[in-house]
Short mmCIF file of C-alpha atoms in Angstrom, two decimals:
data_model
loop_
_atom_site.label_atom_id
_atom_site.label_comp_id
_atom_site.label_asym_id
_atom_site.label_seq_id
_atom_site.Cartn_x
_atom_site.Cartn_y
_atom_site.Cartn_z
CA MET A 1 -33.77 -10.81 1.09
CA GLU A 2 -30.03 -12.26 0.56
CA LEU A 3 -30.10 -10.64 -3.02
CA THR A 4 -31.49 -7.24 -2.08
CA SER A 5 -28.70 -7.06 0.65
CA LEU A 6 -26.49 -8.11 -1.93
CA ILE A 7 -27.31 -5.48 -4.41
CA VAL A 8 -27.68 -2.85 -1.76
CA ARG A 9 -23.81 -3.79 -0.88
CA GLY A 10 -23.06 -3.87 -4.66
CA LEU A 11 -24.33 -0.15 -4.89
CA VAL A 12 -22.37 1.12 -1.91
CA ILE A 13 -19.34 -0.31 -3.48
CA PHE A 14 -20.09 1.18 -6.59
CA THR A 15 -20.70 4.55 -5.36
CA VAL A 16 -17.70 4.74 -3.28
CA PHE A 17 -15.62 3.43 -6.44
CA ALA A 18 -17.35 6.47 -8.70
CA VAL A 19 -16.79 9.14 -6.17
CA THR A 20 -13.27 7.77 -5.85
CA LEU A 21 -12.79 8.41 -9.57
CA LEU A 22 -14.81 11.73 -9.97
CA ILE A 23 -12.94 13.41 -6.97
CA ALA A 24 -9.59 12.33 -8.49
CA THR A 25 -10.78 13.69 -11.99
CA TYR A 26 -11.65 17.08 -10.42
CA SER A 27 -8.43 17.03 -8.44
CA THR A 28 -6.55 17.64 -11.57
CA LEU A 29 -8.73 20.63 -12.19
CA ALA A 30 -8.31 21.81 -8.85
CA GLU A 31 -4.37 21.44 -8.81
CA ARG A 32 -3.97 23.86 -11.72
CA LYS A 33 -6.83 26.19 -10.11
CA ILE A 34 -4.77 26.17 -7.02
CA ALA A 35 -1.61 26.55 -8.59
CA GLY A 36 -3.05 29.50 -10.55
CA PHE A 37 -4.33 31.22 -7.26
CA LEU A 38 -1.21 30.77 -5.51
CA GLN A 39 0.89 32.12 -8.58
CA ASP A 40 -1.69 34.90 -8.70
CA ARG A 41 -2.95 33.66 -12.25
CA LEU A 42 -6.50 32.27 -13.24
CA GLY A 43 -5.54 28.93 -14.30
CA PRO A 44 -7.27 26.69 -16.93
CA ASP A 45 -10.78 28.66 -17.76
CA ARG A 46 -11.63 27.63 -21.49
CA ALA A 47 -13.08 24.71 -21.40
CA GLY A 48 -16.68 25.18 -20.09
CA PRO A 49 -17.70 27.66 -17.49
CA PHE A 50 -14.58 28.17 -15.05
CA GLY A 51 -12.79 25.56 -16.90
CA ILE A 52 -14.95 22.92 -15.54
CA LEU A 53 -14.65 20.64 -18.74
CA GLN A 54 -10.88 20.78 -18.43
CA PRO A 55 -10.41 17.19 -17.11
CA LEU A 56 -12.52 15.83 -19.86
CA ALA A 57 -10.54 17.60 -22.50
CA ASP A 58 -7.15 16.50 -20.95
CA ALA A 59 -8.63 13.08 -21.32
CA VAL A 60 -9.83 13.27 -24.68
CA LYS A 61 -6.26 14.70 -25.56
CA LEU A 62 -4.34 11.60 -23.54
CA PHE A 63 -6.61 8.93 -25.59
CA PHE A 64 -6.27 10.41 -29.13
CA LYS A 65 -2.36 10.59 -28.73
CA GLU A 66 -0.32 7.81 -30.56
CA GLU A 67 -0.25 4.59 -28.65
CA PHE A 68 3.43 4.43 -28.57
CA ILE A 69 5.49 1.10 -27.04
CA PRO A 70 9.36 1.44 -27.50
CA SER A 71 10.83 -1.29 -30.07
CA HIS A 72 12.95 -2.43 -27.13
CA ALA A 73 10.46 -2.58 -24.25
CA ASN A 74 9.10 -5.81 -22.76
CA LYS A 75 5.53 -5.15 -24.55
CA TRP A 76 3.32 -6.94 -21.60
CA LEU A 77 4.95 -5.61 -18.65
CA PHE A 78 5.10 -2.00 -20.25
CA ILE A 79 1.26 -2.43 -20.51
CA VAL A 80 1.09 -4.07 -17.06
CA GLY A 81 2.82 -1.07 -15.09
CA PRO A 82 0.44 1.45 -15.54
CA SER A 83 -2.49 -0.93 -14.94
CA LEU A 84 -0.87 -2.01 -11.85
CA ALA A 85 -0.41 1.45 -10.46
CA MET A 86 -4.00 2.16 -11.21
CA LEU A 87 -5.22 -0.99 -9.77
CA THR A 88 -3.32 -0.50 -6.43
CA ALA A 89 -4.47 3.01 -6.29
CA LEU A 90 -8.20 2.17 -6.54
CA MET A 91 -8.23 -0.89 -4.21
CA SER A 92 -7.59 0.88 -0.96
CA SER A 93 -10.71 3.16 -0.75
CA ALA A 94 -12.58 -0.18 -0.45
CA VAL A 95 -12.35 -0.47 3.47
CA ILE A 96 -12.48 3.28 4.50
CA PRO A 97 -15.74 3.86 6.39
CA PHE A 98 -16.97 7.02 4.71
CA GLY A 99 -19.83 7.45 7.18
CA ASN A 100 -21.85 5.78 9.81
CA GLU A 101 -24.76 3.48 9.11
CA PHE A 102 -27.91 4.35 7.26
CA SER A 103 -31.13 2.25 8.69
CA ILE A 104 -33.93 1.73 6.34
CA ASP A 105 -36.59 -0.86 7.19
CA GLY A 106 -34.80 -1.62 10.16
CA GLN A 107 -31.49 -2.83 8.12
CA LEU A 108 -28.40 -1.24 9.03
CA ILE A 109 -26.47 -0.26 5.79
CA PRO A 110 -22.76 0.80 6.60
CA VAL A 111 -21.22 3.49 4.22
CA GLN A 112 -18.20 1.33 3.54
CA GLY A 113 -17.13 -0.82 0.71
CA ILE A 114 -16.26 -3.69 2.50
CA THR A 115 -16.25 -4.24 6.22
CA VAL A 116 -13.26 -6.18 7.40
CA ASN A 117 -11.55 -6.35 10.79
CA ILE A 118 -8.35 -5.75 9.46
CA GLY A 119 -8.92 -2.57 7.56
CA LEU A 120 -5.85 -0.99 8.68
CA LEU A 121 -3.40 -3.68 7.68
CA TYR A 122 -5.10 -3.98 4.46
CA ILE A 123 -4.63 -0.34 3.66
CA PHE A 124 -0.71 -0.73 4.66
CA GLY A 125 -0.73 -3.83 2.40
CA VAL A 126 -2.06 -2.24 -0.60
CA VAL A 127 0.33 0.81 -0.04
CA SER A 128 3.50 -1.62 -0.18
CA LEU A 129 2.21 -2.94 -3.37
CA GLY A 130 1.82 0.45 -4.99
CA VAL A 131 5.69 0.26 -5.88
CA TYR A 132 5.21 -2.35 -8.20
CA GLY A 133 3.51 -0.27 -10.90
CA LEU A 134 6.34 1.88 -10.87
CA MET A 135 9.14 -0.68 -10.89
CA ILE A 136 7.84 -2.97 -13.40
CA GLY A 137 6.88 0.30 -15.70
CA GLY A 138 10.61 1.49 -15.34
CA TRP A 139 12.23 -1.97 -16.04
CA ALA A 140 9.79 -2.68 -18.79
CA SER A 141 10.76 0.63 -20.72
CA ASN A 142 14.27 -0.95 -21.37
CA ASN A 143 15.75 2.38 -20.80
CA LYS A 144 18.70 3.33 -18.32
CA PHE A 145 17.34 6.31 -17.22
CA SER A 146 13.95 4.76 -16.74
CA LEU A 147 15.50 1.96 -14.64
CA LEU A 148 17.30 4.42 -12.17
CA GLY A 149 13.90 6.53 -11.92
CA ALA A 150 12.00 3.52 -10.84
CA ILE A 151 14.64 2.27 -8.51
CA ARG A 152 14.78 6.18 -7.14
CA ALA A 153 10.91 5.84 -6.75
CA ALA A 154 11.11 2.50 -4.92
CA SER A 155 13.57 2.97 -2.45
CA GLN A 156 11.88 6.26 -1.48
CA ASN A 157 8.47 4.31 -1.26
CA ILE A 158 9.76 1.55 0.72
CA SER A 159 11.76 3.80 3.11
CA TYR A 160 9.08 5.95 3.98
CA GLU A 161 6.69 2.75 4.66
CA LEU A 162 8.69 1.71 7.42
CA ALA A 163 8.26 5.31 9.47
CA MET A 164 4.21 4.99 8.19
CA GLY A 165 3.91 1.46 9.65
CA MET A 166 5.21 2.40 12.74
CA SER A 167 3.07 5.92 13.16
CA ILE A 168 0.15 3.42 12.33
CA ILE A 169 0.65 1.13 15.26
CA ALA A 170 0.59 3.96 17.88
CA VAL A 171 -3.21 4.35 16.65
CA LEU A 172 -3.81 0.71 16.64
CA MET A 173 -2.58 0.73 20.24
CA LEU A 174 -4.91 3.56 21.24
CA ALA A 175 -8.05 2.05 19.51
CA GLY A 176 -7.24 -1.77 20.27
CA SER A 177 -8.55 -2.57 17.14
CA LEU A 178 -7.49 -2.95 13.09
CA ASP A 179 -10.79 -1.90 12.10
CA LEU A 180 -11.25 1.50 10.62
CA ARG A 181 -14.85 1.76 11.89
CA GLN A 182 -13.51 0.84 15.53
CA ILE A 183 -10.86 3.30 15.18
CA VAL A 184 -13.20 6.20 14.46
CA ILE A 185 -15.63 5.13 17.32
CA ASP A 186 -12.78 5.18 19.54
CA GLN A 187 -12.06 8.83 18.57
CA GLN A 188 -16.00 9.45 18.83
CA ASP A 189 -15.88 8.31 22.58
CA ASN A 190 -12.65 10.06 23.32
CA VAL A 191 -10.84 12.71 21.43
CA TRP A 192 -9.61 12.97 17.80
CA ASN A 193 -6.11 11.02 17.70
CA VAL A 194 -4.58 14.20 16.41
CA VAL A 195 -4.79 15.57 19.92
CA ARG A 196 -3.59 12.38 21.67
CA GLN A 197 -0.99 11.58 18.63
CA PRO A 198 0.52 15.09 17.46
CA LEU A 199 3.89 13.52 16.63
CA GLY A 200 2.39 10.57 15.43
CA CYS A 201 0.03 12.31 12.88
CA VAL A 202 2.93 14.65 11.73
CA ILE A 203 4.89 11.49 10.89
CA PHE A 204 2.04 9.88 9.15
CA ILE A 205 1.12 12.96 6.89
CA THR A 206 4.77 13.29 6.01
CA CYS A 207 4.92 9.62 4.90
CA ALA A 208 1.72 9.78 3.21
CA PHE A 209 3.23 12.87 1.07
CA ALA A 210 6.27 10.72 0.36
CA GLU A 211 4.05 7.72 -0.69
CA CYS A 212 1.98 9.76 -2.74
CA ASN A 213 5.41 10.95 -4.46
CA ARG A 214 4.08 14.58 -3.93
CA THR A 215 6.26 17.51 -3.75
CA PRO A 216 8.67 17.91 -1.40
CA PHE A 217 9.10 14.19 -2.05
CA ASP A 218 8.31 14.08 -5.94
CA LEU A 219 11.77 12.77 -6.74
CA PRO A 220 10.30 9.79 -8.96
CA GLU A 221 9.35 12.30 -11.26
CA CYS A 222 11.79 15.35 -10.98
CA GLU A 223 11.79 16.45 -14.53
CA GLN A 224 13.74 19.32 -14.20
CA GLU A 225 16.95 18.38 -12.53
CA LEU A 226 16.99 14.60 -13.05
CA VAL A 227 15.63 12.73 -16.20
CA GLY A 228 11.73 12.52 -16.01
CA GLY A 229 11.84 8.83 -13.92
CA TYR A 230 9.97 5.76 -14.29
CA HIS A 231 7.59 7.28 -16.78
CA THR A 232 10.47 8.60 -19.19
CA GLU A 233 9.15 6.23 -22.15
CA TYR A 234 5.38 6.46 -21.60
CA GLY A 235 3.25 8.62 -23.49
CA SER A 236 -0.49 8.80 -24.31
CA MET A 237 -3.04 7.40 -21.65
CA LYS A 238 -0.47 4.99 -20.37
CA LEU A 239 1.12 8.08 -19.03
CA GLY A 240 -2.12 9.51 -18.16
CA LEU A 241 -2.77 6.48 -15.82
CA TYR A 242 0.38 6.78 -13.98
CA LEU A 243 0.02 10.31 -13.68
CA PHE A 244 -4.20 9.99 -12.76
CA SER A 245 -3.28 7.22 -10.04
CA GLU A 246 -1.48 9.86 -8.24
CA TYR A 247 -4.64 11.68 -7.76
CA ILE A 248 -6.40 8.91 -6.86
CA ASN A 249 -3.54 8.03 -4.08
CA MET A 250 -3.95 11.71 -2.92
CA PHE A 251 -7.65 11.14 -2.52
CA VAL A 252 -7.20 7.77 -0.56
CA SER A 253 -4.24 9.31 1.87
CA SER A 254 -6.37 12.20 2.50
CA ALA A 255 -9.47 10.08 3.46
CA VAL A 256 -6.81 7.77 5.64
CA ILE A 257 -5.43 10.81 7.35
CA ALA A 258 -9.05 12.05 8.30
CA THR A 259 -10.36 8.86 9.55
CA LEU A 260 -7.25 8.08 11.40
CA TYR A 261 -6.22 11.08 13.28
CA PHE A 262 -9.03 13.87 12.42
CA GLY A 263 -12.17 11.60 13.86
CA GLY A 264 -13.39 10.06 10.33
CA TYR A 265 -17.08 10.95 9.95
CA ASP A 266 -17.33 12.40 13.59
CA VAL A 267 -18.51 15.65 14.14
CA PRO A 268 -18.29 16.69 17.65
CA TYR A 269 -21.41 16.90 19.95
CA LEU A 270 -23.64 16.06 17.07
CA SER A 271 -25.15 12.92 19.06
CA THR A 272 -26.21 15.52 21.79
CA LEU A 273 -28.57 17.32 19.21
CA GLY A 274 -30.86 14.14 19.04
CA LEU A 275 -31.18 14.33 15.39
CA ASP A 276 -32.77 11.40 13.28
CA LYS A 277 -29.87 8.62 12.64
CA ASN A 278 -29.96 8.71 9.04
CA ILE A 279 -29.46 12.71 9.18
CA GLU A 280 -26.83 12.30 11.57
CA THR A 281 -25.15 9.86 9.16
CA ILE A 282 -25.63 12.20 6.20
CA ILE A 283 -23.98 15.01 8.03
CA GLY A 284 -21.11 12.77 8.96
CA ILE A 285 -20.49 11.71 5.54
CA VAL A 286 -20.37 15.60 4.43
CA ALA A 287 -18.10 16.31 7.46
CA LEU A 288 -15.52 13.49 6.19
CA PHE A 289 -15.81 14.86 2.63
CA GLY A 290 -14.98 18.19 4.04
CA LYS A 291 -12.18 17.13 5.79
CA ILE A 292 -10.74 15.15 2.96
CA PHE A 293 -11.02 17.89 0.48
CA PHE A 294 -9.28 20.30 2.82
CA PHE A 295 -6.17 17.66 2.91
CA ILE A 296 -6.54 17.46 -0.62
CA PHE A 297 -6.19 21.18 -0.70
CA PHE A 298 -3.34 20.76 1.75
CA PHE A 299 -1.43 18.54 -0.61
CA MET A 300 -1.63 21.02 -3.36
CA TRP A 301 -0.81 24.11 -1.05
CA VAL A 302 2.58 22.28 -0.02
CA ARG A 303 3.25 21.35 -3.59
CA TRP A 304 3.30 25.10 -4.77
CA THR A 305 5.09 26.34 -1.86
CA LEU A 306 7.99 24.02 -0.92
CA PRO A 307 10.77 23.07 -3.25
CA ARG A 308 11.77 19.36 -3.37
CA PHE A 309 14.54 17.71 -1.49
CA ARG A 310 17.55 16.53 -2.63
CA TYR A 311 17.89 12.79 -2.65
CA ASP A 312 20.43 12.13 0.22
CA GLN A 313 18.06 14.97 2.31
CA LEU A 314 15.17 12.68 1.49
CA MET A 315 17.02 9.36 2.56
CA ASN A 316 18.20 11.12 5.87
CA LEU A 317 14.81 12.46 6.69
CA GLY A 318 13.23 8.89 6.14
CA TRP A 319 15.76 6.67 7.98
CA LYS A 320 17.57 9.02 10.65
CA SER A 321 14.78 11.40 11.36
CA LEU A 322 11.17 9.62 10.94
CA ILE A 323 11.75 6.01 11.94
CA PRO A 324 13.75 7.06 15.38
CA LEU A 325 10.70 9.53 15.81
CA ALA A 326 8.10 6.96 15.17
CA ILE A 327 9.95 4.58 17.42
CA LEU A 328 9.83 7.35 20.19
CA ASN A 329 6.38 7.81 19.41
CA LEU A 330 5.53 4.12 20.01
CA ILE A 331 7.30 4.16 23.26
CA LEU A 332 5.61 7.14 24.66
CA THR A 333 2.40 6.01 23.58
CA GLY A 334 2.84 2.63 25.35
CA GLY A 335 3.76 4.39 28.39
CA GLY A 336 0.94 6.81 28.34
CA ILE A 337 -1.31 4.08 28.16
CA LEU A 338 -0.02 2.24 30.94
CA ALA A 339 0.29 5.26 33.00
CA TRP A 340 -3.55 6.04 32.11
CA GLU A 341 -4.37 2.66 32.91
CA HIS A 342 -2.44 2.88 36.37
CA PHE A 343 -3.77 6.10 37.45
CA THR A 344 -7.52 5.69 36.34
CA LYS A 345 -8.29 2.34 37.42
CA MET B 1 -18.59 -22.42 -3.10
CA ALA B 2 -15.50 -22.41 -0.84
CA ASP B 3 -14.46 -25.61 -2.52
CA LYS B 4 -14.35 -24.25 -5.92
CA LEU B 5 -12.74 -21.14 -4.78
CA PHE B 6 -10.34 -23.32 -3.21
CA TYR B 7 -9.42 -25.31 -6.49
CA PHE B 8 -9.39 -22.55 -8.55
CA LEU B 9 -6.64 -20.80 -6.10
CA ALA B 10 -5.00 -23.99 -5.79
CA PHE B 11 -4.38 -24.34 -9.58
CA VAL B 12 -3.25 -20.75 -9.79
CA THR B 13 -0.84 -21.31 -7.06
CA VAL B 14 0.48 -24.66 -8.69
CA LEU B 15 0.92 -22.94 -12.20
CA SER B 16 2.55 -19.85 -11.23
CA ALA B 17 5.04 -21.72 -8.90
CA LEU B 18 5.90 -24.02 -11.89
CA MET B 19 6.00 -20.87 -13.99
CA VAL B 20 8.68 -19.41 -11.60
CA VAL B 21 10.80 -22.23 -12.17
CA PHE B 22 10.29 -22.46 -16.00
CA SER B 23 10.09 -18.87 -17.27
CA LYS B 24 13.39 -17.74 -18.67
CA ASN B 25 13.38 -14.10 -17.48
CA PRO B 26 14.00 -13.85 -13.97
CA VAL B 27 12.04 -10.37 -13.33
CA HIS B 28 9.34 -12.69 -15.07
CA SER B 29 9.96 -15.63 -12.19
CA VAL B 30 9.77 -12.76 -9.68
CA LEU B 31 6.26 -11.83 -10.63
CA TYR B 32 5.08 -15.05 -10.97
CA LEU B 33 6.18 -15.59 -7.56
CA ILE B 34 4.42 -12.53 -6.27
CA LEU B 35 1.29 -14.32 -8.05
CA THR B 36 1.69 -17.42 -5.92
CA PHE B 37 2.15 -15.53 -2.74
CA PHE B 38 -1.48 -13.60 -3.57
CA SER B 39 -3.16 -17.10 -4.08
CA ILE B 40 -1.73 -18.40 -0.88
CA SER B 41 -2.95 -15.27 0.81
CA GLY B 42 -6.47 -16.05 -0.87
CA GLN B 43 -6.02 -19.93 0.67
CA TYR B 44 -5.76 -17.95 3.98
CA VAL B 45 -8.66 -16.00 3.42
CA ILE B 46 -10.94 -18.98 2.78
CA LEU B 47 -9.46 -20.60 5.87
CA ASN B 48 -10.70 -17.27 7.85
CA ALA B 49 -7.55 -16.30 8.62
CA GLN B 50 -7.45 -12.90 7.22
CA PHE B 51 -4.55 -11.55 9.44
CA LEU B 52 -2.34 -14.06 8.13
CA ALA B 53 -3.42 -13.25 4.54
CA VAL B 54 -2.61 -9.82 4.87
CA VAL B 55 0.81 -10.14 6.84
CA ASN B 56 1.61 -12.38 4.17
CA ILE B 57 0.99 -9.76 1.38
CA ILE B 58 2.81 -7.37 3.23
CA VAL B 59 5.88 -9.23 4.33
CA TYR B 60 6.03 -11.35 1.26
CA ALA B 61 4.78 -9.50 -1.73
CA GLY B 62 5.25 -5.92 -0.44
CA ALA B 63 8.67 -6.16 1.17
CA ILE B 64 10.88 -9.25 0.21
CA MET B 65 9.83 -9.38 -3.36
CA VAL B 66 10.37 -5.70 -3.90
CA LEU B 67 14.01 -6.25 -2.88
CA PHE B 68 14.15 -9.55 -5.01
CA LEU B 69 13.32 -7.25 -7.90
CA PHE B 70 15.64 -4.55 -6.84
CA VAL B 71 18.76 -7.09 -7.17
CA ILE B 72 17.72 -8.56 -10.43
CA MET B 73 16.72 -5.16 -12.19
CA PHE B 74 20.38 -4.20 -11.61
CA LEU B 75 21.87 -7.23 -12.89
CA ASN B 76 22.47 -7.61 -16.25
CA MET B 77 20.58 -10.44 -17.47
CA ARG B 78 22.01 -10.86 -20.91
CA THR B 79 25.35 -11.94 -19.29
CA ALA B 80 23.93 -13.73 -16.49
CA ALA B 81 22.00 -15.99 -19.02
CA GLU B 82 25.32 -16.71 -20.72
CA ASP B 83 27.16 -17.59 -17.65
CA ALA B 84 24.31 -19.73 -16.88
CA ARG B 85 25.08 -22.05 -19.88
CA LYS B 86 28.86 -22.16 -19.15
CA ARG B 87 27.99 -23.19 -15.30
CA ASN B 88 30.17 -25.54 -13.85
CA ALA B 89 28.87 -29.02 -13.97
CA LEU B 90 29.81 -29.40 -9.85
CA ILE B 91 27.46 -26.61 -8.97
CA GLN B 92 24.80 -28.50 -11.07
CA LEU B 93 25.35 -31.47 -9.24
CA ALA B 94 25.37 -29.94 -5.94
CA GLY B 95 21.96 -28.37 -6.80
CA VAL B 96 20.71 -31.56 -7.64
CA ILE B 97 21.93 -33.08 -4.31
CA SER B 98 20.70 -30.27 -2.17
CA SER B 99 17.40 -30.17 -3.46
CA GLY B 100 16.99 -33.79 -3.49
CA LEU B 101 17.79 -33.75 0.08
CA LEU B 102 15.07 -31.31 0.87
CA LEU B 103 12.62 -33.45 -1.08
CA THR B 104 13.51 -36.51 0.89
CA ILE B 105 12.91 -34.59 4.26
CA VAL B 106 9.47 -33.41 2.89
CA ILE B 107 8.50 -36.57 1.64
CA SER B 108 9.54 -38.56 4.81
CA ALA B 109 7.72 -35.72 7.24
CA LEU B 110 4.49 -36.22 4.87
CA VAL B 111 4.73 -40.09 5.47
CA ARG B 112 4.77 -40.02 9.15
CA VAL B 113 1.47 -37.61 9.29
CA ASP B 114 -1.50 -39.64 10.33
CA MET B 115 -3.82 -37.72 7.94
CA ALA B 116 -7.14 -39.16 9.71
CA ALA B 117 -6.03 -37.57 12.74
CA HIS B 118 -5.81 -34.44 11.31
CA ILE B 119 -9.01 -34.33 9.34
CA ALA B 120 -11.31 -35.24 12.30
CA PRO B 121 -11.31 -32.35 14.57
CA ALA B 122 -11.37 -30.03 11.24
CA LYS B 123 -15.13 -30.13 11.56
CA ALA B 124 -14.94 -28.64 15.14
CA LEU B 125 -12.61 -25.87 13.96
CA ASN B 126 -13.24 -22.42 15.62
CA THR B 127 -13.91 -19.81 12.78
CA GLN B 128 -12.46 -17.24 15.01
CA VAL B 129 -9.21 -18.92 15.43
CA GLY B 130 -7.56 -16.50 12.66
CA MET B 131 -8.79 -13.59 14.16
CA VAL B 132 -6.26 -10.96 15.34
CA GLU B 133 -7.14 -11.16 18.75
CA ASN B 134 -7.05 -14.92 19.17
CA LEU B 135 -3.71 -15.26 17.36
CA GLY B 136 -2.08 -12.50 19.49
CA ILE B 137 -3.39 -14.40 22.76
CA GLU B 138 -1.99 -17.78 21.41
CA LEU B 139 1.50 -15.98 20.58
CA PHE B 140 1.87 -14.55 23.74
CA THR B 141 0.59 -17.47 25.78
CA ASN B 142 1.29 -20.56 24.30
CA PHE B 143 3.99 -19.75 21.87
CA LEU B 144 5.61 -17.01 23.79
CA VAL B 145 9.32 -18.59 23.78
CA PRO B 146 9.50 -19.44 20.06
CA PHE B 147 7.88 -15.96 19.30
CA GLU B 148 10.58 -14.17 21.35
CA LEU B 149 13.23 -16.14 20.33
CA ALA B 150 12.21 -15.43 16.47
CA SER B 151 12.42 -11.70 17.26
CA VAL B 152 15.96 -12.31 18.79
CA LEU B 153 16.72 -13.91 15.51
CA PHE B 154 15.48 -10.94 13.73
CA ILE B 155 17.52 -8.48 15.69
CA ALA B 156 20.68 -10.39 15.00
CA ALA B 157 19.80 -10.38 11.19
CA MET B 158 19.34 -6.84 11.23
CA VAL B 159 22.48 -6.03 13.24
CA GLY B 160 24.22 -8.27 10.75
CA ALA B 161 22.89 -6.25 7.77
CA VAL B 162 23.82 -3.29 9.14
CA LEU B 163 27.28 -4.25 9.71
CA LEU B 164 27.58 -5.57 6.23
CA ALA B 165 26.52 -2.60 4.60
CA LYS B 166 28.29 -0.02 6.98
CA ARG B 167 31.11 1.77 5.61
CA GLU B 168 34.41 1.14 7.28
CA GLU B 169 36.90 3.83 7.89
CA GLY B 170 39.18 4.75 4.76
CA GLU B 171 36.50 3.38 2.47
CA ARG B 172 35.46 5.91 -0.24
CA ASN B 173 32.14 7.68 0.71
CA ALA B 174 29.20 8.02 -1.78
CA PHE B 175 28.04 10.93 -0.92
#
């Protein structure tokens, strides 16, 4: 009994992990296909039908490149950098509820890697650790341009973390719980948070773009007008890991945006149809992945539409616009909750 | 199970804390300090204080240590190491005295603690005490005044930091 539940739990964790990697892998292809579509060209179509083997070809190319470590670099930390970037990217999908519960033989199996009652804080903690991969990599390269790139990336990430944290607090005030599953259930009972928190939602999505280093906030890379950034000295699969962790982050942020503001696995009015619980769960999972794919597409759409910010514009937006707006949102939410309780009870 | 985990985490904590002091490269010291915070967070999880564990990681590992790393990366380490060798004997003496005083305080505080009195109620420990709800209720009822005082202290520190960083009139503007 104990063992079977352990095996089931292991299977769920393995599936979440595998799906995260698979979607991140195909995001790389999707990015190039969407770039092609937006620029009225085909995109990669040589490797397999419709270019479906392209990610595999990319990985093989990166693995077979020369494994180069600059002679002045700090060897261990040079390797630790990309590993940390990958590790922190992969850790956060563990607490996201990808669906409601399956009931098999009377046993309830939640579709979630680990069920903790502080899921929201866990994600925030992992996000705040993400900056170490970039900083260590940039410093260990022992190159002034890498170091400056690392500092640039780190200051961007820690600036936008603040506004992100404050927009999350408003969600937590509405749901009254740090548990992501509770937040989804709260949205099922009322309305999606995007309706109750339009400002918070915009702030959170903006900060998610900045945390993922995506255009228009891709100054950490910025290869055209500034030198490559923290990964200037990196090559082969170590560079691949840095770039790949960006796609994992994009998947995880899309999942978090969908969970916090767009109802997670909730499909409106589904429970009124009186379907079997397991079928409802499956529809919920499909719905959540639909939302996630939309946001991944949104990330790419913005990337190929908007130009990037200048560095002072980036800092001004973060500190002088988003943080005051997030505080305003907090006050409005608090006042709203008080007024609601006053007039309805 | 929890016993073995405790000893493992305690071993990692002490080892990495020692490495903070003994490693020659300051960046390595900072990284070991981050490892120390992680193993302390592990201890919190064993004590069923998940909230404290995550907040410890967010505040210390995620924010404060990033700033440490920032500053240390900007300094030129080679000259800093040479300075250390030439450092004044008086400064070293001051360091020894102040840390000796701290050690004395810690030891005298530990000696007065009646261990038996603290171990007995541990069996009746409420496992829910570390959960967010209970912690919040405790903070906003029994410990309201210290909590509010801490927030006043934070605001004072923030104002001070902004004041220090603000450019005065006539100073060169960076942008």
